[in-house]
Short mmCIF file of C-alpha atoms in Angstrom, two decimals:
data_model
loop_
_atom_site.label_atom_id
_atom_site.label_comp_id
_atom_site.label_asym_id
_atom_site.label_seq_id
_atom_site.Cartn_x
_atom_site.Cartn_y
_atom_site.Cartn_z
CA UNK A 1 24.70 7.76 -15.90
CA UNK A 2 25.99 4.87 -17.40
CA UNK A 3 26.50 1.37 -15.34
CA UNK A 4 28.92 -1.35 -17.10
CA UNK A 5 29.39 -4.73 -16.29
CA UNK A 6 32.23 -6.10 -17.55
CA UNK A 7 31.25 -10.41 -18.27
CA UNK A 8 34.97 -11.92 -18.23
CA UNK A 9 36.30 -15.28 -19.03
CA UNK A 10 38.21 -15.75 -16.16
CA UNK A 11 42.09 -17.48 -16.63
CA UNK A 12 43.03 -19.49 -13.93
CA UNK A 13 45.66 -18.38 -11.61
CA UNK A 14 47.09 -15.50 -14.39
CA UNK A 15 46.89 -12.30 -13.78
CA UNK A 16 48.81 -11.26 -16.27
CA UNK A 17 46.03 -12.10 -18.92
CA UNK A 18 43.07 -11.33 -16.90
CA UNK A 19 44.83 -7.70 -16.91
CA UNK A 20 45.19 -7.87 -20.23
CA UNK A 21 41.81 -9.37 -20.99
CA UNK A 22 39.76 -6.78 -19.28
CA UNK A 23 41.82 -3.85 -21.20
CA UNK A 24 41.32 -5.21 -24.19
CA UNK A 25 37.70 -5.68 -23.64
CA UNK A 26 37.04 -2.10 -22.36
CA UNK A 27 39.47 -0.50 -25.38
CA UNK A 28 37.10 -1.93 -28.05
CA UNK A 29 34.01 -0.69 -26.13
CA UNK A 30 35.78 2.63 -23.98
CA UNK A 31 33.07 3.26 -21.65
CA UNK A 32 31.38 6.50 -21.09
CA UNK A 33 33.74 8.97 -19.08
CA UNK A 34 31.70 8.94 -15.33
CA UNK A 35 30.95 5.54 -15.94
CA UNK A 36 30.38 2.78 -13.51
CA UNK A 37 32.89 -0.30 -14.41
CA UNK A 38 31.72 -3.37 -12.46
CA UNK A 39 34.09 -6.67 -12.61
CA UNK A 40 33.69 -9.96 -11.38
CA UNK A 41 34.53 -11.38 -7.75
CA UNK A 42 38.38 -12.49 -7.89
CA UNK A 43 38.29 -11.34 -11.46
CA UNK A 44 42.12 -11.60 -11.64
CA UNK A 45 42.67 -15.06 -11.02
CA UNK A 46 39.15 -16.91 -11.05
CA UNK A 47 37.37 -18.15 -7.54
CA UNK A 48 40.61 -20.05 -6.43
CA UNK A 49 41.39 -20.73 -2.74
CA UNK A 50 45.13 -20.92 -3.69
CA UNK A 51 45.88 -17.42 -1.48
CA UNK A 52 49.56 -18.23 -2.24
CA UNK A 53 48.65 -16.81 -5.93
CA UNK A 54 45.45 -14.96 -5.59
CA UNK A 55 46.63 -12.37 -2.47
CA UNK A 56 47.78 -9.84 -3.33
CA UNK A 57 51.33 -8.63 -2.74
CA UNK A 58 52.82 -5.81 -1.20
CA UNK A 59 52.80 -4.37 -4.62
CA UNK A 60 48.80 -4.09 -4.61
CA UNK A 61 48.45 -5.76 -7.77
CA UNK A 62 45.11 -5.60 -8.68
CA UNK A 63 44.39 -2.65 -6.75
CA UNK A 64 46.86 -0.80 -9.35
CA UNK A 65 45.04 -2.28 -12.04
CA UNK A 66 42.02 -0.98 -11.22
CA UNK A 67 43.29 2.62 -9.96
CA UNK A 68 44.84 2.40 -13.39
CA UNK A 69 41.61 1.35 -15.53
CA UNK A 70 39.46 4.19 -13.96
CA UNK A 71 42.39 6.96 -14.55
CA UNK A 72 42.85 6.04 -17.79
CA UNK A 73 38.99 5.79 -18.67
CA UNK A 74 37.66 8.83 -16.81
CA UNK A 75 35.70 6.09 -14.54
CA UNK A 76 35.12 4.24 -11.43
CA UNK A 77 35.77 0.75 -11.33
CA UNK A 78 34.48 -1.54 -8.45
CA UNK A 79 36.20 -5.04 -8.80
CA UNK A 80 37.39 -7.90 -6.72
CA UNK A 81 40.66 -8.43 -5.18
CA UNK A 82 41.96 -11.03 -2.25
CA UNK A 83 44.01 -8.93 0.51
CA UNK A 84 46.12 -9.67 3.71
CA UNK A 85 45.04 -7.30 6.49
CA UNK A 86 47.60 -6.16 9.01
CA UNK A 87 46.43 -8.58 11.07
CA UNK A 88 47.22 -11.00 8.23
CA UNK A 89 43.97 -12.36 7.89
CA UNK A 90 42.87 -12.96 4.24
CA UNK A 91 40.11 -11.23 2.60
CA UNK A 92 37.83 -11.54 -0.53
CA UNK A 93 37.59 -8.24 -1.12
CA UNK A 94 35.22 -5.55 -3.52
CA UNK A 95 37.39 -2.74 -3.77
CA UNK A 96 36.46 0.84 -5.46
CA UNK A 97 39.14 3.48 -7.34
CA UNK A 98 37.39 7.19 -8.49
CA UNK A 99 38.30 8.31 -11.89
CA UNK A 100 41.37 10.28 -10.08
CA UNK A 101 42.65 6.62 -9.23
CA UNK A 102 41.93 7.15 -5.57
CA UNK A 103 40.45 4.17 -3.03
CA UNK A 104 36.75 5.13 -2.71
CA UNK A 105 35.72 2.02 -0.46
CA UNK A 106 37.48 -1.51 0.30
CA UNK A 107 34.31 -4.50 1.26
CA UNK A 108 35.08 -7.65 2.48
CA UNK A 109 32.89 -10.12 1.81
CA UNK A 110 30.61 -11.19 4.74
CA UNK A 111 29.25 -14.05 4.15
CA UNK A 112 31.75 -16.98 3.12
CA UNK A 113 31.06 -19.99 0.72
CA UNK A 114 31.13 -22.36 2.94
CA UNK A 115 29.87 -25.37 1.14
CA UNK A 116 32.81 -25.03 -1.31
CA UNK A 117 35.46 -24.66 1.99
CA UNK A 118 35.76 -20.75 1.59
CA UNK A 119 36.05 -20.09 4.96
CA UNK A 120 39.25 -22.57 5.26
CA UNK A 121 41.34 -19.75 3.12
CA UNK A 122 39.19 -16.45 3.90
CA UNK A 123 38.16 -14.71 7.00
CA UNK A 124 34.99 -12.72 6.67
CA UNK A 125 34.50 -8.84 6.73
CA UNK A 126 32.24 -7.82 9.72
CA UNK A 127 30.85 -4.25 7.86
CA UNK A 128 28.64 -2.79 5.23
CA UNK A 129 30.28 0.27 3.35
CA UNK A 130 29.41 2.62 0.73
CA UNK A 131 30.83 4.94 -1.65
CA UNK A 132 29.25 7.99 -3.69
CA UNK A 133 28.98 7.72 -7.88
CA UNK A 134 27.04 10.60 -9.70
CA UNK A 135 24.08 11.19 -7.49
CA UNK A 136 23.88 7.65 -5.77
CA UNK A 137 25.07 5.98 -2.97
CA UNK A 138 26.51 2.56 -3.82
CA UNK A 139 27.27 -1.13 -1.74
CA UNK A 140 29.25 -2.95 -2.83
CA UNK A 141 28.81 -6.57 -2.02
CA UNK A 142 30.31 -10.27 -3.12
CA UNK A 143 28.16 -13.74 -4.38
CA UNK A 144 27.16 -15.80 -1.47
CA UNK A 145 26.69 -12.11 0.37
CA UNK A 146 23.47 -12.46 -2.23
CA UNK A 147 21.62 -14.99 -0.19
CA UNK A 148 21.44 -12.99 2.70
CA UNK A 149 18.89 -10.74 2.53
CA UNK A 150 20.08 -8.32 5.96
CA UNK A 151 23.36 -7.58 4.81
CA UNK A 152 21.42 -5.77 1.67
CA UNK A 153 18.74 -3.98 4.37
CA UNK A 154 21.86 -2.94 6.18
CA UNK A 155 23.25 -1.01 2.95
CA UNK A 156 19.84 0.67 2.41
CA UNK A 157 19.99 1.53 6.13
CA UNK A 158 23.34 3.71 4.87
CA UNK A 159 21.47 5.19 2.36
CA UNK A 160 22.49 2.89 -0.38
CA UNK A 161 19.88 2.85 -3.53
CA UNK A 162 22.46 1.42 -6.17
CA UNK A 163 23.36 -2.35 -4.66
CA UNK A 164 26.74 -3.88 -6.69
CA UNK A 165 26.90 -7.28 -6.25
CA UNK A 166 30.31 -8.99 -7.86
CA UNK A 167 30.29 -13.14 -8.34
CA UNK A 168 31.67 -16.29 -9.50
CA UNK A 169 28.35 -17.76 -9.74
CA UNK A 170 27.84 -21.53 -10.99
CA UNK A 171 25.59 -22.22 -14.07
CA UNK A 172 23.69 -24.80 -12.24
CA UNK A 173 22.39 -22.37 -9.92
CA UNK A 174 21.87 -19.49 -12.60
CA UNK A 175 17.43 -19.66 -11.63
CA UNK A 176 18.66 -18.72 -7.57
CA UNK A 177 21.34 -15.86 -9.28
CA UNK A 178 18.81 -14.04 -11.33
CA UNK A 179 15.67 -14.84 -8.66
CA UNK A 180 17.80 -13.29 -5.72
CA UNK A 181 18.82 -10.31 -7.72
CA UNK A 182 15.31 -8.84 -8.71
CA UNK A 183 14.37 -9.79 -5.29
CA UNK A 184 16.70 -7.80 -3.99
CA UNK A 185 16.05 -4.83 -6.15
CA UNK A 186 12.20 -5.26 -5.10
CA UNK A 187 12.29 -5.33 -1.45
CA UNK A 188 15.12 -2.54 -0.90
CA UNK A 189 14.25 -0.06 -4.13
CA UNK A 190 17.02 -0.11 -5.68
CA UNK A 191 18.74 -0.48 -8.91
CA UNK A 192 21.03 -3.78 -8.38
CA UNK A 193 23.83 -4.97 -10.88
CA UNK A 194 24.85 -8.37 -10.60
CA UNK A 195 28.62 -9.57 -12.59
CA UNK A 196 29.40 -12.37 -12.87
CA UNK A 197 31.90 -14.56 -15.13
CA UNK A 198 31.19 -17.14 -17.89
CA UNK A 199 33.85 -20.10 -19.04
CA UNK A 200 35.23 -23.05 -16.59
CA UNK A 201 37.37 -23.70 -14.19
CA UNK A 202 38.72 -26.62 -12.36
CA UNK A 203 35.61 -26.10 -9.73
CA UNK A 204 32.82 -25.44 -11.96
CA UNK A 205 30.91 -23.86 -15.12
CA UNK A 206 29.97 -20.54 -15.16
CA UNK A 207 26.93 -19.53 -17.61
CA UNK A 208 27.42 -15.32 -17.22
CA UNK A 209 23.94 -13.49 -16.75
CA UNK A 210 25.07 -10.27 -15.89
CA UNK A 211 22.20 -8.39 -15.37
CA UNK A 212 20.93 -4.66 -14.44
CA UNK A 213 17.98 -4.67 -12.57
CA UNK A 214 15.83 -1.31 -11.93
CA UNK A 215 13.83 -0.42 -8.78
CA UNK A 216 10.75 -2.69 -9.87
CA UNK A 217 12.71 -5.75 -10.57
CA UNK A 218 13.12 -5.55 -13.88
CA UNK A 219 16.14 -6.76 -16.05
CA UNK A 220 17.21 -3.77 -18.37
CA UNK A 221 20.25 -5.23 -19.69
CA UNK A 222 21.04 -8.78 -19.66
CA UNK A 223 24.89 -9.96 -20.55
CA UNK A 224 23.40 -13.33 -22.08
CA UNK A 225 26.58 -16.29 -21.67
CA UNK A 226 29.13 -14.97 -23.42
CA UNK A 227 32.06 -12.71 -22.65
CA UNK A 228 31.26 -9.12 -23.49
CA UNK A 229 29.82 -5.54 -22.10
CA UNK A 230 27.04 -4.72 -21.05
CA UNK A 231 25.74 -1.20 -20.34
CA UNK A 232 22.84 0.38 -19.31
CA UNK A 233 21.74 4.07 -18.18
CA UNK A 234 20.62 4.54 -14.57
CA UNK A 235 18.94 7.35 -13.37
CA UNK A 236 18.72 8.05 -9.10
CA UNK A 237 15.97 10.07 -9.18
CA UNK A 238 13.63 7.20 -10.28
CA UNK A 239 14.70 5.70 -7.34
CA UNK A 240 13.83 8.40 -5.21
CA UNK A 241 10.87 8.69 -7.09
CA UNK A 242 9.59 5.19 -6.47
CA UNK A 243 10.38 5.27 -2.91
CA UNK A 244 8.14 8.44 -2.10
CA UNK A 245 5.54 7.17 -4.14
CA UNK A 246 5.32 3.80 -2.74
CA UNK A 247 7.11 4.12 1.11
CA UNK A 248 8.19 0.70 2.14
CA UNK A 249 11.35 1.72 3.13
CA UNK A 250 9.86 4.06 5.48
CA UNK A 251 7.32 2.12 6.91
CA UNK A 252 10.39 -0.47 7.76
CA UNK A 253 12.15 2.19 9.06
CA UNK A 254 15.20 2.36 7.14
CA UNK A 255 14.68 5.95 5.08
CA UNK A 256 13.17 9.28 6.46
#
């Protein structure tokens, strides 16, 4: 099974060309039908906190986008999108389409940023979800959600063993981003794909590092700091392999 990350240069405040960006990226490189398509946090507008421009409408925007990447490629694409709930709270969302074009899981993200004011245009989700991709059980979950190592036991604890984690993560702290992500696919077993976005904005730099990590921690594709692909083949029995053969899990009492 093939895993994609898709390392974008994020325009600020335009959807219109982040649209266009991403399909031009995946029509030189058309990933594998069945694929996994991972995009960055916010992808469509960069990490903004202007919610007048990155919500989206009753349209579904970015949700259409998506629906309309993975019908047209034969995959599923997990990217971020800001949403109003019907309580009209505002979310920073990870949301999933099947290659059908149909909703497979809506996150929002948990843990707020905030040093950088987040939580002054956000409201945070409250639950851990999960959707099914070709034999595994994915979570998705959204940069600062990366420092908290319980919200990733509590995906594992719903039998997730592939964890997706979708970012705008700032260069200076690129040592924590990679760190935290092998860490995380150390203690909990899993394969873990970390996406994040490279270029500026008017808050910060953003060096890339989009990386696949396996079971054991180790980086298996690495995005480097440039906007591009990266793909890599992931396999679930070697996770369910590596979890009989060493039970951690178990002994935590999180898997049978």
């Amino acid at each position: 099974m093939n895993l994609v990350a898709v390392q974008l240069d994020c325009v600020w405040e335009d959807k219109s060309r982040n649209f266009a960006r991403v399909l031009e990226l995946l029509a030189a490189e058309p990933p594998a039908p069945g694929s996994l398509v991972v995009l960055p946090e916010m992808f469509s507008t960069g990490f903004s906190y202007n919610v007048a421009v990155t919500c989206q409408t009753a349209a579904r925007e970015d949700e259409s986008f998506l629906a309309r990447l993975a019908d047209e490629f034969e995959v599923t694409v997990l990217g971020g999108a800001v949403s109003r709930d019907s309580g009209g709270r505002v979310h920073n969302e990870a949301v999933a389409f099947g290659p059908d074009g149909a909703l497979l899981a809506r996150y929002a993200k948990q843990r707020l940023f905030s040093p950088g004011g987040e939580t002054a245009a956000h409201s945070p989700g409250e639950t851990t979800v999960t959707f099914p991709w070709n034999g595994f059980t994915v979570a998705p979950l959204v940069c600062y959600d990366l420092r908290f190592p319980e919200l990733f036991r509590g995906s594992v604890a719903q039998g997730a063993d592939l964890l997706a984690v979708i970012a705008a993560w700032p260069a200076r702290r690129e040592r924590h981003w990679l760190t935290l992500l092998q860490a995380r696919a150390i203690e909990n077993q899993a394969y873990v794909v970390g996406v994040n976005r490279v270029g500026q904005d008017p808050q910060a730099t953003y060096s890339g590092r989009s990386v696949i990590v396996d079971p054991h921690g180790i980086i298996i594709a690495d995005a480097g700091q440039r906007e591009t692909l990266v793909t890599a083949r992931v396999h679930p029995e070697i996770v369910a392999e590596w979890r009989r053969e060493f039970p951690a899990l178990r002994d935590a009492g999180l898997v049978q």
